[in-house]
GROMACS .gro file of C-alpha atoms in nm:
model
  371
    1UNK     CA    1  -1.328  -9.452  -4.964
    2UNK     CA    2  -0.994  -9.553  -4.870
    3UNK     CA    3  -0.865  -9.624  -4.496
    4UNK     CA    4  -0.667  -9.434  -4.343
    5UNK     CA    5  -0.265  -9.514  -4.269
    6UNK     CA    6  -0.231  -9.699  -3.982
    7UNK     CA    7   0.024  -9.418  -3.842
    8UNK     CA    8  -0.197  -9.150  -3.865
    9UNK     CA    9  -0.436  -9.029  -3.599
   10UNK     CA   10  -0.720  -8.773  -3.648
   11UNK     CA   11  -0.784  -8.547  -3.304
   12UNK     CA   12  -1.140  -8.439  -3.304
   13UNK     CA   13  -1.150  -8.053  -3.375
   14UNK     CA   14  -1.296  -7.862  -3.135
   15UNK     CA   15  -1.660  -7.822  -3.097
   16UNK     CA   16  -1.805  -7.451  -3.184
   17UNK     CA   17  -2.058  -7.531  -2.930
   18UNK     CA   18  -1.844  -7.419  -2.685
   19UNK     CA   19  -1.739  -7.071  -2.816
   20UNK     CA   20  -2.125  -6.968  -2.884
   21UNK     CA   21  -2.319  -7.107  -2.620
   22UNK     CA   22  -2.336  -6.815  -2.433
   23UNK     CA   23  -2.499  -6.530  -2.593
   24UNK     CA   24  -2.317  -6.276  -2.328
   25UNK     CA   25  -2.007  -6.401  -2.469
   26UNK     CA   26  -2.086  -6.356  -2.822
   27UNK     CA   27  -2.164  -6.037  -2.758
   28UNK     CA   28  -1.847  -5.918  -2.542
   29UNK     CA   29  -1.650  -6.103  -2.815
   30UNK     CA   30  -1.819  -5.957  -3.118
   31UNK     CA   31  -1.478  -5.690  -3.171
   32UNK     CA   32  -1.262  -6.013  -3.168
   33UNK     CA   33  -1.562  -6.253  -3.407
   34UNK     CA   34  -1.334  -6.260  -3.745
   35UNK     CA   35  -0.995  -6.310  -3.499
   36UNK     CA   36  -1.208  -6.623  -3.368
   37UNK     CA   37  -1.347  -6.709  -3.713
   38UNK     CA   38  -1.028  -6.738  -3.813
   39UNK     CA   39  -0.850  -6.985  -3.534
   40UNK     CA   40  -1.160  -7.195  -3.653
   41UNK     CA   41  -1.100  -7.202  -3.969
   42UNK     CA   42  -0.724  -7.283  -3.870
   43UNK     CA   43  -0.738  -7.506  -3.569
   44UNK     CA   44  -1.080  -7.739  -3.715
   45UNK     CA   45  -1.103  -7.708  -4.088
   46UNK     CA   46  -0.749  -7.712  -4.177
   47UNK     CA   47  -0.672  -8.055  -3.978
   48UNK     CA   48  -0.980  -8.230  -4.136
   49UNK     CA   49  -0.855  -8.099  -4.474
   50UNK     CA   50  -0.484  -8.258  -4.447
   51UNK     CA   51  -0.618  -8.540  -4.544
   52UNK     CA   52  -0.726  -8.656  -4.904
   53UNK     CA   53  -1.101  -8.697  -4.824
   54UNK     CA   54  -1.139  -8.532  -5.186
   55UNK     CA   55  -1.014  -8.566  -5.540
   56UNK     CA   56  -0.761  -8.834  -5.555
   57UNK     CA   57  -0.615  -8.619  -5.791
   58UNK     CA   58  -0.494  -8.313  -5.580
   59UNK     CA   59  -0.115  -8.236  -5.551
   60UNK     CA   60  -0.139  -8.260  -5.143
   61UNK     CA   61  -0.452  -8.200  -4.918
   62UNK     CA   62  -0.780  -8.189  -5.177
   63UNK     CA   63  -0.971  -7.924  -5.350
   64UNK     CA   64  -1.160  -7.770  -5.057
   65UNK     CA   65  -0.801  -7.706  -4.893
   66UNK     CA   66  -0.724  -7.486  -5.192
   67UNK     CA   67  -1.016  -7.306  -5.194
   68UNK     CA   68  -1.009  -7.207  -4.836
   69UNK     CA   69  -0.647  -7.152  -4.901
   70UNK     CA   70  -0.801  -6.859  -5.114
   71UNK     CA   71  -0.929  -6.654  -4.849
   72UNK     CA   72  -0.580  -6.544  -4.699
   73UNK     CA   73  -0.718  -6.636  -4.335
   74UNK     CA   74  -0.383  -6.559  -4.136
   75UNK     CA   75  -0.204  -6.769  -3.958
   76UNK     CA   76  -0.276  -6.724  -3.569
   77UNK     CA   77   0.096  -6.871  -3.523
   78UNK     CA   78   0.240  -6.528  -3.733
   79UNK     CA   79   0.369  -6.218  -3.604
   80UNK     CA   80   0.158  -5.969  -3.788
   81UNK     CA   81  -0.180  -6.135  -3.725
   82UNK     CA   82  -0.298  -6.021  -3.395
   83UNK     CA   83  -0.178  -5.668  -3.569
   84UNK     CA   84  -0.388  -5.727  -3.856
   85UNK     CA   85  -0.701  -5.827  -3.590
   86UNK     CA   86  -0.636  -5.487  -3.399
   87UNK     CA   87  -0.696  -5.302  -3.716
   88UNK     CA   88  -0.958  -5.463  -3.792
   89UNK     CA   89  -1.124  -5.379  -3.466
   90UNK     CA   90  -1.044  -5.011  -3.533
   91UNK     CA   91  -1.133  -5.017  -3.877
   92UNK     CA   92  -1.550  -5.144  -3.761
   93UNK     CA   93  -1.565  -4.907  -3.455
   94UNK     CA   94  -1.444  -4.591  -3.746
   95UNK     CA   95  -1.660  -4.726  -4.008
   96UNK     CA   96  -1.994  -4.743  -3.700
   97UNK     CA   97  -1.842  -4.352  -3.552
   98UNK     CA   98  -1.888  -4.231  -3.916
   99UNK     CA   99  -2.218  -4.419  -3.979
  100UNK     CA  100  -2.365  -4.216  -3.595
  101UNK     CA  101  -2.180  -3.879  -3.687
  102UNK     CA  102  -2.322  -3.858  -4.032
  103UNK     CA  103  -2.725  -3.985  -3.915
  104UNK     CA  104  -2.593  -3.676  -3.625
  105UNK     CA  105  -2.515  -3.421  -3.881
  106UNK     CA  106  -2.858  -3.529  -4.079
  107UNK     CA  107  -3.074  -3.481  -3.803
  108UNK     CA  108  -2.917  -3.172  -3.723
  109UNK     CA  109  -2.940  -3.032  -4.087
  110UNK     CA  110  -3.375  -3.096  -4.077
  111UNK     CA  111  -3.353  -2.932  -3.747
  112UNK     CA  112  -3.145  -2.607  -3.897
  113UNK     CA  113  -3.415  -2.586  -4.142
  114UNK     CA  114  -3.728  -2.607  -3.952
  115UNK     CA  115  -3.560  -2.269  -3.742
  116UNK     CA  116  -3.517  -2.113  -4.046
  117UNK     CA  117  -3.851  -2.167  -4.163
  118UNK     CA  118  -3.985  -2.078  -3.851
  119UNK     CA  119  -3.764  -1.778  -3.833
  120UNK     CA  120  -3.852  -1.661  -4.226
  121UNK     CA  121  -4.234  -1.658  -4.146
  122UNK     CA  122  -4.157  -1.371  -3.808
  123UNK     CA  123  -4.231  -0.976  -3.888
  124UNK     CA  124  -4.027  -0.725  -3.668
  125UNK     CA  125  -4.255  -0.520  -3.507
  126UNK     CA  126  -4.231  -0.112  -3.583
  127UNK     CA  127  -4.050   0.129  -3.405
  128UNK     CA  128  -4.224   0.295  -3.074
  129UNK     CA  129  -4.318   0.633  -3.113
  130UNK     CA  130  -4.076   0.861  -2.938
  131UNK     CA  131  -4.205   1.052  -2.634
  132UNK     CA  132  -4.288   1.419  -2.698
  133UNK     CA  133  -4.100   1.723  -2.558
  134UNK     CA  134  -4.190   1.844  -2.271
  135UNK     CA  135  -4.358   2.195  -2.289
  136UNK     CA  136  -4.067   2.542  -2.233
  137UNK     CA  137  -4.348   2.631  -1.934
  138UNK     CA  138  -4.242   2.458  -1.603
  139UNK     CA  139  -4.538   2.301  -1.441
  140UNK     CA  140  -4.709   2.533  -1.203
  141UNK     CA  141  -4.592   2.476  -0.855
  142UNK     CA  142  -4.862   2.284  -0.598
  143UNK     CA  143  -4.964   2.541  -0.313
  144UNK     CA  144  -4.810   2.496  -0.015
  145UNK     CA  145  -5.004   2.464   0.284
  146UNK     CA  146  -5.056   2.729   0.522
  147UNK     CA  147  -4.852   2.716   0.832
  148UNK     CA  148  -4.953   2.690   1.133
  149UNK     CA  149  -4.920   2.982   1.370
  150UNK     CA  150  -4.601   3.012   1.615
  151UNK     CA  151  -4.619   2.899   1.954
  152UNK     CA  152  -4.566   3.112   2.241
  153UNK     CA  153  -4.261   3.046   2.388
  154UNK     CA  154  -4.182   3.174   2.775
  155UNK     CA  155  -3.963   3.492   2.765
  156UNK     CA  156  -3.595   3.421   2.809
  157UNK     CA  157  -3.371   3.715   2.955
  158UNK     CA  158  -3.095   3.763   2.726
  159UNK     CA  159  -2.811   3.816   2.840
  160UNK     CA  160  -2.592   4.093   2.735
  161UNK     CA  161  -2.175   4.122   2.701
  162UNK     CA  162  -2.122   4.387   2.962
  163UNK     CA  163  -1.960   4.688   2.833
  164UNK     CA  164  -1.577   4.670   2.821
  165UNK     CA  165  -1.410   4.850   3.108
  166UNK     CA  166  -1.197   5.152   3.078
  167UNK     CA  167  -0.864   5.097   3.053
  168UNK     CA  168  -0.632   5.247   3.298
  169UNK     CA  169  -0.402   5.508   3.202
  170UNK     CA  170  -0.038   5.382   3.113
  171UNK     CA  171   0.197   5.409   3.393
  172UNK     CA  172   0.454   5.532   3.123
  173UNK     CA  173   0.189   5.831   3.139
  174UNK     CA  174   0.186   5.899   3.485
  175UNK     CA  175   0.430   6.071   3.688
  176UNK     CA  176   0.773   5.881   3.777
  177UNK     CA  177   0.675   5.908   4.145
  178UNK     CA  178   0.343   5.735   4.106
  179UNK     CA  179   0.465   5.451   3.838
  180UNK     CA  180   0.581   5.185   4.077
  181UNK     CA  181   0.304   5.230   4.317
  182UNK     CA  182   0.058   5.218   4.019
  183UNK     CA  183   0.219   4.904   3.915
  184UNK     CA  184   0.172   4.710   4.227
  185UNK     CA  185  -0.179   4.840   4.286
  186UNK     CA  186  -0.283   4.638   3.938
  187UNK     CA  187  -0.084   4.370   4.006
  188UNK     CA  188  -0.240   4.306   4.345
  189UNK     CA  189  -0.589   4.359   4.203
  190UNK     CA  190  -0.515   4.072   3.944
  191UNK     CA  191  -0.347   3.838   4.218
  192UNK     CA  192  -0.627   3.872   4.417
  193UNK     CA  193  -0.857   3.594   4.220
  194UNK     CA  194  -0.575   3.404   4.067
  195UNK     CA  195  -0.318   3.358   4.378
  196UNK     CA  196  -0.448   3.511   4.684
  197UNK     CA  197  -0.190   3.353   4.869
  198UNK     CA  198   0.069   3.588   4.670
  199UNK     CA  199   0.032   4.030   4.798
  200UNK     CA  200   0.353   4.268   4.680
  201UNK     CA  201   0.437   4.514   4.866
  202UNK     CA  202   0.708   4.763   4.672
  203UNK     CA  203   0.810   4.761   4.310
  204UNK     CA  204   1.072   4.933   4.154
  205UNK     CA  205   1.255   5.013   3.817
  206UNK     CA  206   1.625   4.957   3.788
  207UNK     CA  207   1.903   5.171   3.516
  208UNK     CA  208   1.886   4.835   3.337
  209UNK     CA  209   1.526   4.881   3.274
  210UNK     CA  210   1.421   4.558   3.488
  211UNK     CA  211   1.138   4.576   3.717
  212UNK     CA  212   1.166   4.434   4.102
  213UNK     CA  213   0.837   4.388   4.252
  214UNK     CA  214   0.879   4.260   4.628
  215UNK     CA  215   0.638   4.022   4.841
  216UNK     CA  216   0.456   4.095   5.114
  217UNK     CA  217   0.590   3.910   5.432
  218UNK     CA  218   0.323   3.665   5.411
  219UNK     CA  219   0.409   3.543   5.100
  220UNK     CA  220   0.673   3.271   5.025
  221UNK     CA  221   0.922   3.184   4.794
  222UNK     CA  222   0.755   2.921   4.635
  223UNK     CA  223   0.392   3.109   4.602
  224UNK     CA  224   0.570   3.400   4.467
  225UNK     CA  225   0.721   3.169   4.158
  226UNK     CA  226   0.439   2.980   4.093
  227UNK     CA  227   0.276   3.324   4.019
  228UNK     CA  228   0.616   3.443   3.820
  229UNK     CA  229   0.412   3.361   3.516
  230UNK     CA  230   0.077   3.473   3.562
  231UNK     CA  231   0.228   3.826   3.679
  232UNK     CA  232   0.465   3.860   3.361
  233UNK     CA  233   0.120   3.793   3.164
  234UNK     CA  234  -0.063   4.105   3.349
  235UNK     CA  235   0.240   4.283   3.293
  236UNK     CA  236   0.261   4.243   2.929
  237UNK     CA  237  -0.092   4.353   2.867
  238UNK     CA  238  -0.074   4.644   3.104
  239UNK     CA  239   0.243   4.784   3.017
  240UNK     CA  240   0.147   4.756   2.596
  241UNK     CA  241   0.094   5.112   2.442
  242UNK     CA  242  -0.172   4.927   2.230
  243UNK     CA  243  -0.379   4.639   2.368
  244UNK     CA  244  -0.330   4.421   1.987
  245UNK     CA  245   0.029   4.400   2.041
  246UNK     CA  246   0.101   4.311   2.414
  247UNK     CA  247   0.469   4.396   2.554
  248UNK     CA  248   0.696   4.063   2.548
  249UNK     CA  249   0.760   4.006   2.939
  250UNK     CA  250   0.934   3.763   3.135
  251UNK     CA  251   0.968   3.704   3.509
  252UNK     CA  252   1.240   3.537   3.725
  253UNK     CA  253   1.327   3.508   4.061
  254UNK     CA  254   1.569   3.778   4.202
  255UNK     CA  255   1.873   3.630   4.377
  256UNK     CA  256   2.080   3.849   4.548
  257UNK     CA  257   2.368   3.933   4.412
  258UNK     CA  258   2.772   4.033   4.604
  259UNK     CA  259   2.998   4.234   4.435
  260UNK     CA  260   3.379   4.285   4.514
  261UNK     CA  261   3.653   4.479   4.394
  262UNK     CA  262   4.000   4.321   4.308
  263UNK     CA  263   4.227   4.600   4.339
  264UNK     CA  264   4.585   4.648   4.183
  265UNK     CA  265   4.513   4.445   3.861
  266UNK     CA  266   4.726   4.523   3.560
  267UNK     CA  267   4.508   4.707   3.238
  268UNK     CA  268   4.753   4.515   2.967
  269UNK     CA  269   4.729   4.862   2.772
  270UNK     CA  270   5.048   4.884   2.584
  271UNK     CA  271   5.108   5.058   2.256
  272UNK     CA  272   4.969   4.749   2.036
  273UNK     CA  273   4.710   4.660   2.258
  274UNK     CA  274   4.394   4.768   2.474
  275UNK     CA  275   4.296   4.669   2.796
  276UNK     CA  276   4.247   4.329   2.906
  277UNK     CA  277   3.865   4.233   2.795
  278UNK     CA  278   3.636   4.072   3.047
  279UNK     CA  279   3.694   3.689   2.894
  280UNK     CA  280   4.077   3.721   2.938
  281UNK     CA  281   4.022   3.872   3.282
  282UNK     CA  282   3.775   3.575   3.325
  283UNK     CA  283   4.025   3.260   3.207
  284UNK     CA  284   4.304   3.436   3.440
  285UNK     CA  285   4.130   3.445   3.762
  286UNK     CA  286   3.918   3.115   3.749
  287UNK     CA  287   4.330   2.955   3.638
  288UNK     CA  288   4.514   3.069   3.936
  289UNK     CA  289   4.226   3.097   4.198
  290UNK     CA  290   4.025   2.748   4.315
  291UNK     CA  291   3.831   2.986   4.541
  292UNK     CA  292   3.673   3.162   4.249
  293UNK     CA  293   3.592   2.933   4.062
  294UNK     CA  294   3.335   2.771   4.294
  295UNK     CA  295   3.159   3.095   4.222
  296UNK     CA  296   2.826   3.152   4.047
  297UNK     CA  297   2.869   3.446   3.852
  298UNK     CA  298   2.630   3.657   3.757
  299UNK     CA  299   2.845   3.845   3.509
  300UNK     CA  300   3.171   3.888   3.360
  301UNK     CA  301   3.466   4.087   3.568
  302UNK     CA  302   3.490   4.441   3.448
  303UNK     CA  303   3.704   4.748   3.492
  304UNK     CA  304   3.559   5.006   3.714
  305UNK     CA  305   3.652   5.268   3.458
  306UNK     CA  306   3.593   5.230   3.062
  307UNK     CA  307   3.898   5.034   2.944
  308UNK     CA  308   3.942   5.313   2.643
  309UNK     CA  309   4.040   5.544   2.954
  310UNK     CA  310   4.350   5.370   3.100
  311UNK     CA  311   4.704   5.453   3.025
  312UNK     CA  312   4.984   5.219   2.906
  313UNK     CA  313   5.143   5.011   3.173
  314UNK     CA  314   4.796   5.123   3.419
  315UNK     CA  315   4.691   4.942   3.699
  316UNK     CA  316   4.295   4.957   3.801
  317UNK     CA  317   4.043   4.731   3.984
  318UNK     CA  318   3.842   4.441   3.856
  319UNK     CA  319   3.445   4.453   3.971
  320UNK     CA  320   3.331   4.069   3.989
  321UNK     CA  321   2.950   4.015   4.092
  322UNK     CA  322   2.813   3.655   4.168
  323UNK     CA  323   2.523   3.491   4.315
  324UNK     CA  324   2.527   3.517   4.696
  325UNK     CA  325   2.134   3.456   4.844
  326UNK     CA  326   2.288   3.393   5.205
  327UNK     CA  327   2.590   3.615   5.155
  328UNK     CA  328   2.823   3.318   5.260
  329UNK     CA  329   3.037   3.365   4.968
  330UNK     CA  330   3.129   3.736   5.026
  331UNK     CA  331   3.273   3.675   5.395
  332UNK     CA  332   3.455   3.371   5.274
  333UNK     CA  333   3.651   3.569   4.989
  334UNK     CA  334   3.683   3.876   5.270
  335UNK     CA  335   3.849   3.607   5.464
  336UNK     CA  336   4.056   3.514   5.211
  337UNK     CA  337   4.213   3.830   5.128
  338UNK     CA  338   4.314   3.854   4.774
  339UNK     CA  339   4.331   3.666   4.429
  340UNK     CA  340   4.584   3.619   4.174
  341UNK     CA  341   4.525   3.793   3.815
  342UNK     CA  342   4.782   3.841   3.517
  343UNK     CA  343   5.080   3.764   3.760
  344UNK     CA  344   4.973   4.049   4.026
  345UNK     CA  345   4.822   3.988   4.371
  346UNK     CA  346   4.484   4.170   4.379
  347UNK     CA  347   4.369   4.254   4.746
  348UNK     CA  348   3.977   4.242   4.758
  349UNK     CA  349   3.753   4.518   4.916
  350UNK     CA  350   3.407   4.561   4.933
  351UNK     CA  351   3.186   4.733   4.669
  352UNK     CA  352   3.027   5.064   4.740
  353UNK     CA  353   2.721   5.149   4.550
  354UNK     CA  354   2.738   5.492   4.487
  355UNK     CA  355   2.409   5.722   4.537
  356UNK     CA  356   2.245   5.750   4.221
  357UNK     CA  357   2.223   6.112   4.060
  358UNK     CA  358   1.859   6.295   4.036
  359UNK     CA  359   1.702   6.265   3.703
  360UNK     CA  360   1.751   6.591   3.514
  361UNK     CA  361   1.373   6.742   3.351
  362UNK     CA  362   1.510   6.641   3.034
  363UNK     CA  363   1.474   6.236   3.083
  364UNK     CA  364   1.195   6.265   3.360
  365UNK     CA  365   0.980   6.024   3.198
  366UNK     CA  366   1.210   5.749   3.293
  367UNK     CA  367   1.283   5.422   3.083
  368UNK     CA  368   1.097   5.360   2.809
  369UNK     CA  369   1.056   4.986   2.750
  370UNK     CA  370   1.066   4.828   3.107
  371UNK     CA  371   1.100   4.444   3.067
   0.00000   0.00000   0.00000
């Protein structure tokens, strides 16, 4: 065998002892074993095979070179071969996946066909029988059981709605003497359980068709409103011609009234016009008199006469009525004199109330729907 060049040096490849000594490692390293095999092959073979140890004959390394040369082991130093090792990995792990999926799919197929087997050798069982119909006779009814007897129970007095009583005649019925008197008589009866503390003493119809009822002198103002509504509520029901459809009624407290006469007031009546009506007469004395308008009027100013009556270029008297409980007001505007109306001084005079005429036979019965 020849010797070696004195140049050359051979390193001593590296031992396999140390790559497989561990079983653990072999095994966490068996994805990687032909990426090792070949850095083996590479880093220990291919130094020991640069020299000729072989044939004499060989072109450059020796015959064993060549041959190993033959198996394409890639170079570790290349670009593509960790690439190559990848896809190798991943080419094993498909080729085991299939190999588990199709032993998988086997078992499964046995499995299938034992159930069917199983399944083919089963007989469905027949049909229940359907219930029959019930008979068209209903079912005779149990007997009840006999009841017991009832108990005595202790006698209760029943009591009974006590007959209505009469109703009294309508005062529209009775005489126009005995009207007012039969009034307060059935108002008094009523007040006596709901306001004793209220008595009346007159009552009285006026041409306006109002009724006045007066206290007693032990009642006062403030008992006698307090009733206002109870007594307009006996009212209604007595005065009704039929007891389903009571008489509307309302009540109020009666303030005295004043009344004065403005005399010497032009009419206005003209040949185009009429007498002044009771609003003009009304803007015209509360404009040019401060004293009358502190007033509380009870009504409008009117003519004494019907305004259709007067003549053209006429003069008459004005009739103005206000609220006067103390009757205060009425001595102040007596004091005063006279007011001012359409341009004309109007001295003022007291009102007379003029005696009312009998009632002829024809309209004895007196009004008809007192309020």
């Amino acid at each position: 065998m020849a010797s070696l060049p004195p140049t050359t040096t051979i390193s001593s490849p590296p031992t396999p002892k140390t790559l497989f000594a561990d079983p653990l490692c072999i095994k966490s390293l068996y994805p990687h074993l032909p990426e090792y095999l070949c850095n083996f092959l590479h880093h220990c073979i291919h130094p020991m095979l640069a020299y000729p140890w072989t044939i004499p004959d060989d072109e450059e390394d020796g015959f064993l070179f060549h041959c190993l040369k033959g198996l394409n082991c890639p170079n570790p130093d290349t670009p593509d071969y960790f690439a190559l090792v990848a896809e190798t990995a991943d080419l094993q792990l498909s080729q085991a996946s299939t190999e588990k999926v199709e032993e998988l799919k086997a078992s499964m197929d046995e499995q299938f066909a034992s159930i069917r087997a199983t399944l083919a050798t089963l007989t469905t069982p027949p049909p229940a029988p359907l219930p029959a119909k019930p008979s068209a006779q209903p079912p005779p009814k149990p007997t009840p059981p006999p009841r017991a007897p009832p108990k005595a129970s202790a006698p209760v007095a029943k009591a009974l709605n006590p007959p209505p009583l009469p109703r009294p005649p309508l005062p529209m019925l009775l005489p126009p003497a005995s009207r007012p008197s039969a009034v307060c008589t059935h108002l008094n009866a009523a007040l006596k359980t709901a306001h004793p503390q209220v008595t009346l003493s007159a009552a009285r119809w006026t041409k306006n068709n109002n009724l006045v009822v007066t206290a007693g002198p032990d009642t006062t103002a403030h008992h006698l409103t307090s009733a206002s509504t109870f007594i307009s509520d006996t009212l209604s029901s007595f005065l009704s011609t039929s007891a389903d459809t009571p008489l509307p009624v309302s009540a109020k407290e009666n303030v005295r009234w004043s009344r004065l006469l403005i005399n010497n007031i032009p009419t206005g009546v003209s040949a185009t016009r009429g007498a002044y009506s009771p609003q003009e007469c009304q803007d015209t004395l509360a404009r040019d008199n401060p004293v009358y308008r502190s007033l509380q009027l009870a009504r409008l100013p009117t003519w004494v006469k019907h305004p259709d009556g007067y003549a053209a270029g006429s003069s008459s008297s004005l009739v103005m009525t206000f609220k006067d409980p103390s009757g205060v007001a009425l001595q102040d505007l007596l004091a005063h004199g006279s007011l001012f109306a359409f341009r004309q001084e109007g001295h003022l005079r007291r009102w007379k109330q003029r005696p009312r005429a009998r009632a002829s036979p024809s309209n004895s019965d007196g009004p008809s729907k007192p309020t």
